[in-house]
Structure formats: C-alpha cells, structure tokens
XYZ file of C-alpha atoms in Angstrom:
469
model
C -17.872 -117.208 74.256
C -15.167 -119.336 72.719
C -17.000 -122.561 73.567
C -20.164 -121.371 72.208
C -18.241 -120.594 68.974
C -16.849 -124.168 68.823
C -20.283 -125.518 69.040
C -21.845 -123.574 66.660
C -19.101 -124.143 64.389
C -19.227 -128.353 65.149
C -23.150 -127.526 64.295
C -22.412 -126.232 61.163
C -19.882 -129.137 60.264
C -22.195 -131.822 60.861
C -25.127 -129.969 59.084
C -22.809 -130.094 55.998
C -21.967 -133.725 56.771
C -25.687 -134.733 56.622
C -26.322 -132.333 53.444
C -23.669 -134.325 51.934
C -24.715 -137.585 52.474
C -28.545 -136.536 51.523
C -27.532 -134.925 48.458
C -27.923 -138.525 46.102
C -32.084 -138.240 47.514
C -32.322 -134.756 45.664
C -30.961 -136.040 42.681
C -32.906 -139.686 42.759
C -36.044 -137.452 43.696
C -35.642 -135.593 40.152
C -34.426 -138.688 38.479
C -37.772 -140.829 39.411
C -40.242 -137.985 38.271
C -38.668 -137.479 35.386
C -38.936 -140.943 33.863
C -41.949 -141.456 35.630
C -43.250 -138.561 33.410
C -41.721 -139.775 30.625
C -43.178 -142.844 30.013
C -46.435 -142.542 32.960
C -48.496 -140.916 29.842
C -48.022 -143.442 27.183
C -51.047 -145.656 28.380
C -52.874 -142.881 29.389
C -53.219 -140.972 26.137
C -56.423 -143.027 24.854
C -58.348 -141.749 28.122
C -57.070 -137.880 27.345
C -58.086 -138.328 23.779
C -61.754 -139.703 24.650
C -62.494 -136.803 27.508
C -60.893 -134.167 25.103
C -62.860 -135.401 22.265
C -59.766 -135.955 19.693
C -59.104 -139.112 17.947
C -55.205 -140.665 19.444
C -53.223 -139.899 16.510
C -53.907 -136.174 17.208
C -52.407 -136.817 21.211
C -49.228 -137.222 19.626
C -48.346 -133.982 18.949
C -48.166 -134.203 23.080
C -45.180 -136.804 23.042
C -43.628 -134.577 19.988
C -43.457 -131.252 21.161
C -42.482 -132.507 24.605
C -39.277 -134.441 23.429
C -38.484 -130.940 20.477
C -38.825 -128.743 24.226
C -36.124 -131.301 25.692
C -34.024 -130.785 22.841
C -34.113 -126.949 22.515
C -33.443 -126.110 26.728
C -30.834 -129.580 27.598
C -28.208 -127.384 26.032
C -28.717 -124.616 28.352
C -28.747 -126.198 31.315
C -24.904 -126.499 32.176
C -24.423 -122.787 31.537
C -27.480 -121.394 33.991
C -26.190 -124.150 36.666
C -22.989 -122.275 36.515
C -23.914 -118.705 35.885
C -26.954 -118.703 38.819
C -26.168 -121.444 40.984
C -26.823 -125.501 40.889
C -29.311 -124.715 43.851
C -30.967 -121.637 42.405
C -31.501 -123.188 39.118
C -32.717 -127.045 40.233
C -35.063 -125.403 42.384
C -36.014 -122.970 39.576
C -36.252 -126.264 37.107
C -38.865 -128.544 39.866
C -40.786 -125.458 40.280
C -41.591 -125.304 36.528
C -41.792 -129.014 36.173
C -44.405 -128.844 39.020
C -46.128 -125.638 37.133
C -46.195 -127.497 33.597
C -48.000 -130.988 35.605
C -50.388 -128.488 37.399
C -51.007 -126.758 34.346
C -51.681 -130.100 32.038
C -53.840 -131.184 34.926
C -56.045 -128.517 33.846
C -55.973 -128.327 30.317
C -59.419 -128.688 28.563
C -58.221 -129.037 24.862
C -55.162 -129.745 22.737
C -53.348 -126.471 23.309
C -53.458 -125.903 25.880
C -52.220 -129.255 26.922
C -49.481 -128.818 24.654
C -48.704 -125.254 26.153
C -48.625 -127.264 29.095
C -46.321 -129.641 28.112
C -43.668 -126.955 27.080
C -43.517 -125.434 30.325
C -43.462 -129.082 31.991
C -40.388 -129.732 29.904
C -38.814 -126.888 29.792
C -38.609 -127.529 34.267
C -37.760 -131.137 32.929
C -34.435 -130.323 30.499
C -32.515 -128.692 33.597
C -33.895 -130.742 36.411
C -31.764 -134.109 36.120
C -28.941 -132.184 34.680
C -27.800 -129.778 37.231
C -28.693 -132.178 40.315
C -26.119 -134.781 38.790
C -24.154 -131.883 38.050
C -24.260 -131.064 41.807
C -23.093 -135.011 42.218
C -19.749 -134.151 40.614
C -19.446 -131.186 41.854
C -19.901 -132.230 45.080
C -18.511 -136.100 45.650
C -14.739 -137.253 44.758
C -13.827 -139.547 41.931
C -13.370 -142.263 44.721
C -17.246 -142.029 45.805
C -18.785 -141.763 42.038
C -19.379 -144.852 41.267
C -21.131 -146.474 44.011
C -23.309 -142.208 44.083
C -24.021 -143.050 40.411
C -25.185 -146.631 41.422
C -27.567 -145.391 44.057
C -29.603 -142.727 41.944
C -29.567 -144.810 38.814
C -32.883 -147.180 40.626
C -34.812 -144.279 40.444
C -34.335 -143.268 37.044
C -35.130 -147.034 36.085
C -37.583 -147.818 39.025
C -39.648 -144.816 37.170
C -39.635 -145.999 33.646
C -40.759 -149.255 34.555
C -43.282 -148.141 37.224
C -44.499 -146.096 34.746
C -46.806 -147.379 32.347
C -48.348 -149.270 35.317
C -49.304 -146.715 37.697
C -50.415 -144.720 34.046
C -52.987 -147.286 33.463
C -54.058 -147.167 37.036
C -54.662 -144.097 37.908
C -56.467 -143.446 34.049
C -58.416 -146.421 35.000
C -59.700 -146.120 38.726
C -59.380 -142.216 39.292
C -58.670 -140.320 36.299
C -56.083 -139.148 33.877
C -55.229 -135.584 35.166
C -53.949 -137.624 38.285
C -50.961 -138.796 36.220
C -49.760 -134.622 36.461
C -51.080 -134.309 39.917
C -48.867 -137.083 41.667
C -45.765 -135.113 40.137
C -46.626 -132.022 42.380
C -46.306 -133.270 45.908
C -43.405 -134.778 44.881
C -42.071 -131.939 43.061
C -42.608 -129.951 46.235
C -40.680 -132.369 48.720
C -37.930 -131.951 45.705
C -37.711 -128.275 45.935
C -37.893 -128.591 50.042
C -35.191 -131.007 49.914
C -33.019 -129.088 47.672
C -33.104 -125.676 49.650
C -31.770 -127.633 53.058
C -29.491 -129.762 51.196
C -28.294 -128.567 47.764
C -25.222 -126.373 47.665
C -25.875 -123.665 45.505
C -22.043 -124.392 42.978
C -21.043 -121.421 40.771
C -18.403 -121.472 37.836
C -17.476 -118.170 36.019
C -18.726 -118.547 32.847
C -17.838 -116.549 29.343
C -20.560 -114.958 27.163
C -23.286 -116.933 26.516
C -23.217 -118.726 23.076
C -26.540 -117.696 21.655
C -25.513 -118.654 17.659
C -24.021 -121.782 19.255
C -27.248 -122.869 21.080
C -29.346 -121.738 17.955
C -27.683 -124.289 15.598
C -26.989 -127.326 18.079
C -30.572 -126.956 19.424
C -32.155 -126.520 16.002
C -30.357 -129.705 14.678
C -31.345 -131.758 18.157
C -34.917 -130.643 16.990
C -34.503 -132.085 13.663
C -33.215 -135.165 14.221
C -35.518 -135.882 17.762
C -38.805 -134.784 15.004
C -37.355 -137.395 12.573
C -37.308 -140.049 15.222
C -40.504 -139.355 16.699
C -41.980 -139.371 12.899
C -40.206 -142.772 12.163
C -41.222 -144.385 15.604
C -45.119 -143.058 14.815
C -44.625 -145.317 11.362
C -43.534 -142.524 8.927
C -42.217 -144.444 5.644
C -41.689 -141.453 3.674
C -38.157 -141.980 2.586
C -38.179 -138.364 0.734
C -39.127 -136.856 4.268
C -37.094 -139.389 6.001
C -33.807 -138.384 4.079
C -34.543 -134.286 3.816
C -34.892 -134.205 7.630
C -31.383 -136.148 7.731
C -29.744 -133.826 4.989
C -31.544 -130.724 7.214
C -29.629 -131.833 10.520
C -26.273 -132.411 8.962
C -26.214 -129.215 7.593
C -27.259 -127.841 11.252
C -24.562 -129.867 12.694
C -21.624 -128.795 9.847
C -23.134 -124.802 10.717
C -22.223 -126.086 14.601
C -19.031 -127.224 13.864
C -17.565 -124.281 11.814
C -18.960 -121.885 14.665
C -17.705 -124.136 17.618
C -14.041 -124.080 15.680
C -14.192 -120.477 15.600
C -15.317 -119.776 19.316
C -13.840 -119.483 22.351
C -16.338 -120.804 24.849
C -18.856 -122.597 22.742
C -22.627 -123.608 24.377
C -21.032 -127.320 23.879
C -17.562 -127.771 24.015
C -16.329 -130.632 20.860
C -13.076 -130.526 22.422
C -14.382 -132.650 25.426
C -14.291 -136.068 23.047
C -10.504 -136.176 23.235
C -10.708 -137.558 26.905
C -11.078 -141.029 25.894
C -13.507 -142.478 28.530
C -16.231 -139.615 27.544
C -15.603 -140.270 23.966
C -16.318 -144.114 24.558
C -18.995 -144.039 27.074
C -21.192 -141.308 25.033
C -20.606 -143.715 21.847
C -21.331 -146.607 23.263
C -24.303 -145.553 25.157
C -25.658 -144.305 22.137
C -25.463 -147.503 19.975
C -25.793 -150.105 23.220
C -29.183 -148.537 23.813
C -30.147 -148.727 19.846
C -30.299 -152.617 20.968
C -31.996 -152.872 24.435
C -33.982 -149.251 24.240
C -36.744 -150.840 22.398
C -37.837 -153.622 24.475
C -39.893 -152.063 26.841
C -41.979 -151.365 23.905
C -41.660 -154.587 22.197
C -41.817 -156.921 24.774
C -46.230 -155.729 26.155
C -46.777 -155.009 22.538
C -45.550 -158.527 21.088
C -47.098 -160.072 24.331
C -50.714 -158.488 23.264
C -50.932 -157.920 19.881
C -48.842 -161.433 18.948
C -49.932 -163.738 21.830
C -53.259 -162.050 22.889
C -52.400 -161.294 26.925
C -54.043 -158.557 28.226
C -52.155 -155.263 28.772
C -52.273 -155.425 32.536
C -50.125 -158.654 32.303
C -47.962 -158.025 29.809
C -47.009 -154.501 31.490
C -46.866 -156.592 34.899
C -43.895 -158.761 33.307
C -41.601 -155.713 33.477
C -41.955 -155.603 37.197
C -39.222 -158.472 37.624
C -36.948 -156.452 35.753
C -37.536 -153.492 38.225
C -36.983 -155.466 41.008
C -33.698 -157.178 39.514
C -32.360 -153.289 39.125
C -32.868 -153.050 42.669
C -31.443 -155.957 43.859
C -28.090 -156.273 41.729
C -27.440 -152.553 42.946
C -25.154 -153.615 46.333
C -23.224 -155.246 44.629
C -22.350 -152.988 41.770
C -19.403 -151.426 43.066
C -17.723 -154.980 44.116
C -18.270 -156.605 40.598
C -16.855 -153.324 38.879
C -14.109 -152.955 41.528
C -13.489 -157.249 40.917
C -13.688 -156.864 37.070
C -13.501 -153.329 36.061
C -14.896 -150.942 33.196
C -13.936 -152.784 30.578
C -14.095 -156.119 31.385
C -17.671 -155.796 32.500
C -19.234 -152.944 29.836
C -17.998 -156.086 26.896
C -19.191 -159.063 29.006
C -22.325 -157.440 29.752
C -23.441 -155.982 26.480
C -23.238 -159.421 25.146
C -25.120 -161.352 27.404
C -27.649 -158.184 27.199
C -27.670 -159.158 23.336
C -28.369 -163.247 24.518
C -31.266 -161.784 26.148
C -32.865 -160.322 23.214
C -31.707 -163.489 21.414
C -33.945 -165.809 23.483
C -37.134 -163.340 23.561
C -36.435 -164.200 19.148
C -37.427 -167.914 19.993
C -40.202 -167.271 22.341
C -43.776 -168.606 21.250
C -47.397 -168.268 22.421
C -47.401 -171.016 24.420
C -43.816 -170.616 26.239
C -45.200 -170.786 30.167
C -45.089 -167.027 31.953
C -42.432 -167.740 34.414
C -40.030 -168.174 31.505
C -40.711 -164.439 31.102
C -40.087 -163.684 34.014
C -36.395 -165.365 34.494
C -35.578 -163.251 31.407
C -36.927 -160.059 32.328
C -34.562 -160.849 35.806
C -31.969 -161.171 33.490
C -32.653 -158.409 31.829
C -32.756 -156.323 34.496
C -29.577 -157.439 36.331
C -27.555 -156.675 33.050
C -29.174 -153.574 32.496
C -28.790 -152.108 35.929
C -25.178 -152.856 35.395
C -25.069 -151.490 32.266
C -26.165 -148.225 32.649
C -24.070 -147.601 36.058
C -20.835 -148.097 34.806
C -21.545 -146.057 31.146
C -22.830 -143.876 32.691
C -19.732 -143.277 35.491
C -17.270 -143.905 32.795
C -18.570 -141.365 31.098
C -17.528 -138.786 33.866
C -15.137 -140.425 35.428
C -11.892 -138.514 34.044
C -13.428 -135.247 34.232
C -12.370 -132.091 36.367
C -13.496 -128.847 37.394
C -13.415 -126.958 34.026
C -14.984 -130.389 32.293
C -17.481 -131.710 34.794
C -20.470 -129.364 33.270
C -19.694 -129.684 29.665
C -19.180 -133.628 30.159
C -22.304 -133.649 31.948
C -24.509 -132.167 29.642
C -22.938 -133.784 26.691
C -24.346 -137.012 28.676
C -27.935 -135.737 29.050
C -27.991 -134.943 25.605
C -27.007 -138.428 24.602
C -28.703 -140.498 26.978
C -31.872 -138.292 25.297
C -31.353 -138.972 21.963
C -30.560 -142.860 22.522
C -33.468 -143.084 24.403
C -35.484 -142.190 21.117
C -33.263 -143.834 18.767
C -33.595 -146.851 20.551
C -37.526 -146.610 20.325
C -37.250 -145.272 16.956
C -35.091 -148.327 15.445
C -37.160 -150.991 17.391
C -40.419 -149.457 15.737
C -38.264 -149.148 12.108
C -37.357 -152.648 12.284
C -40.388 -154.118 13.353
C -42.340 -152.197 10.307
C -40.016 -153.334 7.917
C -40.142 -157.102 8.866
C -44.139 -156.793 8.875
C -44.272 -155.433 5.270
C -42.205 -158.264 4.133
C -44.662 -160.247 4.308
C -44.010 -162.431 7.659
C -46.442 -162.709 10.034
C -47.048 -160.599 13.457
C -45.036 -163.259 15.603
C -42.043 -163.563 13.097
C -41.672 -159.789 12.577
C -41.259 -159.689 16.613
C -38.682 -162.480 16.394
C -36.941 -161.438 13.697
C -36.872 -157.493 15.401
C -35.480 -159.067 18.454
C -32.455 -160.687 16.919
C -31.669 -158.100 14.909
C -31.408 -155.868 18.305
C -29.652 -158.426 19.832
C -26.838 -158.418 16.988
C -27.135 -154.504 17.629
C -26.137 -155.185 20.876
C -23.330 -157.868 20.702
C -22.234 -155.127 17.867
C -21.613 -152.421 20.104
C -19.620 -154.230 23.194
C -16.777 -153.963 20.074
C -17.210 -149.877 21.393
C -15.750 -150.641 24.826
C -12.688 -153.061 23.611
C -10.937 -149.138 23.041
C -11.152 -149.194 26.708
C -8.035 -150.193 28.728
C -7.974 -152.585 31.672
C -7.184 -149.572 33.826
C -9.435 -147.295 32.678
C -11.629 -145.731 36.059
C -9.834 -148.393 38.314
C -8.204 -145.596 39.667
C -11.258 -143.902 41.108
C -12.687 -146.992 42.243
C-alpha cells in the first residue's frame, strides 16, 4: 500500500513538472490568436464590405468598437483572474473569444457583426492577460526572462502573419474563414489550459465599480480619439474636446484612486522604478516603430506602385528575424543587461527608420529585405526585455496590478503608434510635398521619436533585473 502511494504521488509530481514546463504553449497559444485577430481583418474588410453591401468607410465602426470593448473589460481582467481563478477565467475568456469568431462568421449585416465583435473582444481583453498572469504566478524571477522570450514569437509571428493569411483566405476561400481558423485553435487553447493551467487565486477586496467606471470611460475616450485621428480626422475642435473629455476622466480617477483602499488600478505601483520605466518607455518607443507595419506596404504601393501581395510579403523577413534572434536573447541581455541594451537598441531601431527616409522607387528589393531583418532582430529584442523589465521587480501582492497596468499600455501604444504614423504622414501630405516625400519625411520623424525615447531607459541602473537573470 505504501509503495503504491509513492507512485501515485511520483505520478502526480511529474504531471506537475510537465504542466509546468507546457504552461508558456497556453500562453503563446492566446498570444498568436490574439494578434492574429488583430490585424488578420485589416485586408479583409473590402471583401466584408462588398458581400454585406456597405461602402468601407462604414466597416470601420468594426475596428472602433472592437478596440472601445478592449478598453472597457482590460481593466477587469486582473481582478476576475484573482477572484475566480487564472484557469477558470482564461478558459472562460477563449471560450468567448471562440463564441465572438463563430458568431462574426455568421453575421449577415453590420450589427450584427459588430455585436459580434463585442463578444469576440470582450473573450479577447482577459485572454492574454491572465495567461501571462499565470507566467508570474507560476515561474521565478530567475526563469522570466528567457519564459517572456519564448511567448513573445507568437504575439509577433501573429501580427506579421496576419495581413497575409487575411488576404488569402478573403481571396481563395472566403472572408468568414478569417473567424473560423480562430475556433479550432481556440478549442486546443481551452483543452490545453484545463490539463495544464493552474487555476491561481488571490483574496481580493470589494470590487471597484466607480474606479473601473472612470478609468474605463477615459481608456474609451482617448482609444475613440486615436482611432478617429488614425481614420484621418482633422477636426482640431473634436480633436482637443475628446483630449479635455479624458483628462477630466483621468483627474475623476485620480481623486477616487487617492481616496480608496483597493482601487480597480493601483497608481501606487509606478513607484517601483523598473515598472515606472518600462510602461513609459514602451509607450513612447512604440510611438516610433508602431507605425511601420502600416507605412512600410502602404508607401511600397501607393508611392512605388508594388502590388499588395509583395509589399505585405516584405514583412515576412522581419518575422523570421524575431524567430531567429530569440536563442540568443537571454545571453545578450545576461552579457549586456537592461539598460545597456533597451538604449543601444532603441537607437539603432531609430537608424532603421532613418534609412527607410532615403529609400526610392528604384532601390533593388533585397535592400528591403536586409532592413526588415534588421528590423526584426531589434524589435524582437526590444519588446522582450520592456516587456520583462516591466515585471521584473514585482511580487505576490504586485504581480496582477503590474500586469494589467502592462496590457493596458502595450494597448494603447499599439494605437498611438498607428495613430501618430497616420497624423504625421497627413500632415506632411497637406504641406504640399509629394506622396514619396511625405513617407520620407514620416519616417525620420519616427526615427527621431525613437532615438528620443532610449533617453527613457538612461533612469535605468546597470543593475537593474541583473539580479533575476
């Protein structure tokens, strides 16, 4: 009897070993669908718009109210981890994600595509959240790192995959099949997650229902502003009563987080120095690089006259270069460290964006490609070590609050970044200089963005995360 009780208990220990070392597949599962989704519909809009019968400026309602949904539910999704359970709730989160796809699959006119699209992003604001929550709840500080490393590809691999596979599938099958491919993988997700995934639970004060109301309501202001300015909104009146609306949100935030014990987002978290620096300069690295996936095709076609299927093909390389720089993350950070690398790296991200400002019509393809290599070797780094820096010196009672103070960021600079890109480029082409020079001059402007914002990470110290590494 005793031996049989060893064995099942040596049964149960390695079961936990191998949940533990499949854990990073959950999380890369729910990273890869969710920037697949994010960016898989872009080129497939004109196809929706033409079966529907709308004209494409009335699909964007589609990108809007999916990006205000984001906004409204990211909040939440640290407290329900904790309350219910990382398990209960990620598994809760696919499920809905897989319901919303299903659901805009099947969608024969605007609203209900857009009804769709709620309930897709509602599953999509708690999804990535509480499976990297599970991450840090799960892994030491020592292990981070090289974690983070390993389910960053996915994240990228899916933004750049993306458009392509969009175009595709619109193209030789049809556009409800960029929803449908998110449900057999949303289903191996929610498999995965029930054998693997413990189910982590924090006690957790009253919820903060004024708290969410005002943070969430100002998120939605200044995410509608951003998709308005990216969609070429000029309207300076509009432009500057939507900025005076979420400032007074965010002022109404601040007075009730001062005065609140357990606030939905916790302010106090900026005084650990590596958050405070890693959400900052996240936020104003990305207003450099986050526009160049849209730049790059768009400047290719509309400036040079390639055809979309080439010019979305020349962000393969930088796919591929994410990939392959990834083994040898953790040795250049451990050789170098945060600081060191995050300065170095933003600025020869900003030299990137400086040579696509020289490039001409006639500059031979494969020149493209080196710097889209480039690109993505320096971006893969990038975003591994802010993004672990960012969590690095958290602990038990931080790790969700930190966490979700990420998403929200990351979020936000992702439509900044798109939003200042578009801003930039419309100003420079009602100035009077031609298609090609407002893309040059829009690239070096980023690219002094860029350089600009490695002066974020000098408040780093040469020791900062070494320890953990």
């Amino acid at each position: 009897m005793e031996t049989a009780e060893i064995n099942k208990k040596q049964i149960k220990k390695k079961k936990n070993r191998t949940a533990v070392h499949l854990l990073p597949w959950v999380t890369a599962v729910a990273m890869f669908i969710q920037s697949l989704d994010g960016t898989i519909l872009n080129t497939s809009l004109p196809s929706i718009a033409r079966d529907m019968q709308y004209s494409p400026s009335q699909m964007h309602s589609v990108i809007v109210i999916y990006a205000l949904t984001l906004a409204l539910f990211i909040p939440l999704s640290g407290w329900l981890a904790d309350k219910f359970g990382t398990r209960t709730m990620f598994m809760t989160a696919v499920g809905l994600f897989v319901a919303g796809s299903l659901c805009c699959a099947l969608s024969v006119n605007l609203l209900t595509f857009n009804l769709s699209r709620v309930l897709q992003a509602i599953g999509a604001s708690m999804m990535v959240p509480i499976a990297r929550l599970a991450i840090l709840y799960q892994y030491p500080k020592s292990k981070l790192l090289k974690t983070m490393n390993f389910i960053t590809i996915f994240g990228l691999l899916g933004m750049v995959v993306g458009p392509s596979l969009g175009g595709f599938l619109s193209d030789k099958l049809s556009w409800h099949w960029i929803f449908l491919v998110n449900v057999p993988i949303g289903i191996i997700g929610i498999s995965m997650a029930k054998r693997i995934m413990p189910n982590f639970k924090k006690a957790v004060g009253k919820f903060d229902f004024r708290g969410l109301i005002y943070f969430s309501l100002a998120l939605i202001v200044i995410t509608m502003m951003l998709e308005l300015i990216s969609s070429g909104l000029t309207n300076w009146f509009i432009i500057l009563g939507g900025l005076l609306l979420f400032n007074t949100l965010a002022a109404l935030y601040y007075y009730h987080y001062k005065h609140t014990d357990k606030p939905i987002i916790d302010l106090r978290l900026l005084n650990i120095k590596t958050l405070r620096v890693g959400l900052s300069g996240s936020l104003i690295t990305r207003l450099g690089i986050g526009g160049l996936p849209l730049l790059l095709p768009l400047m290719l076609q509309t400036g040079f006259g390639y055809s979309a299927s080439v010019s979305g093909l020349l962000l393969l390389p930088s796919a591929l270069a994410n990939v392959a720089i990834k083994p040898f993350m953790v040795r250049i950070i451990k050789a170098l460290g945060y600081r060191t690398v995050l300065i170095s790296n933003t600025i020869l991200l900003g030299f990137v964006l400086i040579v696509l400002g020289f490039v001409t019509k006639d500059t031979p393809l494969i020149y493209y490609i080196i710097l889209m290599i480039f690109y993505g070797f320096f971006t893969s780094i990038q975003m591994s070590a802010m993004n672990t820096i960012t969590l690095v010196d958290l602990d038990e009672n931080t790790k969700s609050g930190g966490n979700t103070m990420l998403v929200i960021m990351q979020q936000l600079s992702i439509s900044f970044g798109v939003s200042a890109a578009s801003l930039i480029l419309s100003f420079f082409g009602s100035s009077g200089f031609s298609i090609t020079e407002s893309f040059h001059y829009t690239f070096i402007v980023l690219a002094a963005v860029t350089i600009f914002s490695s002066i974020t990470f000098r408040r780093l110290s040469d020791s900062d995360g070494r320890g953990y590494l």
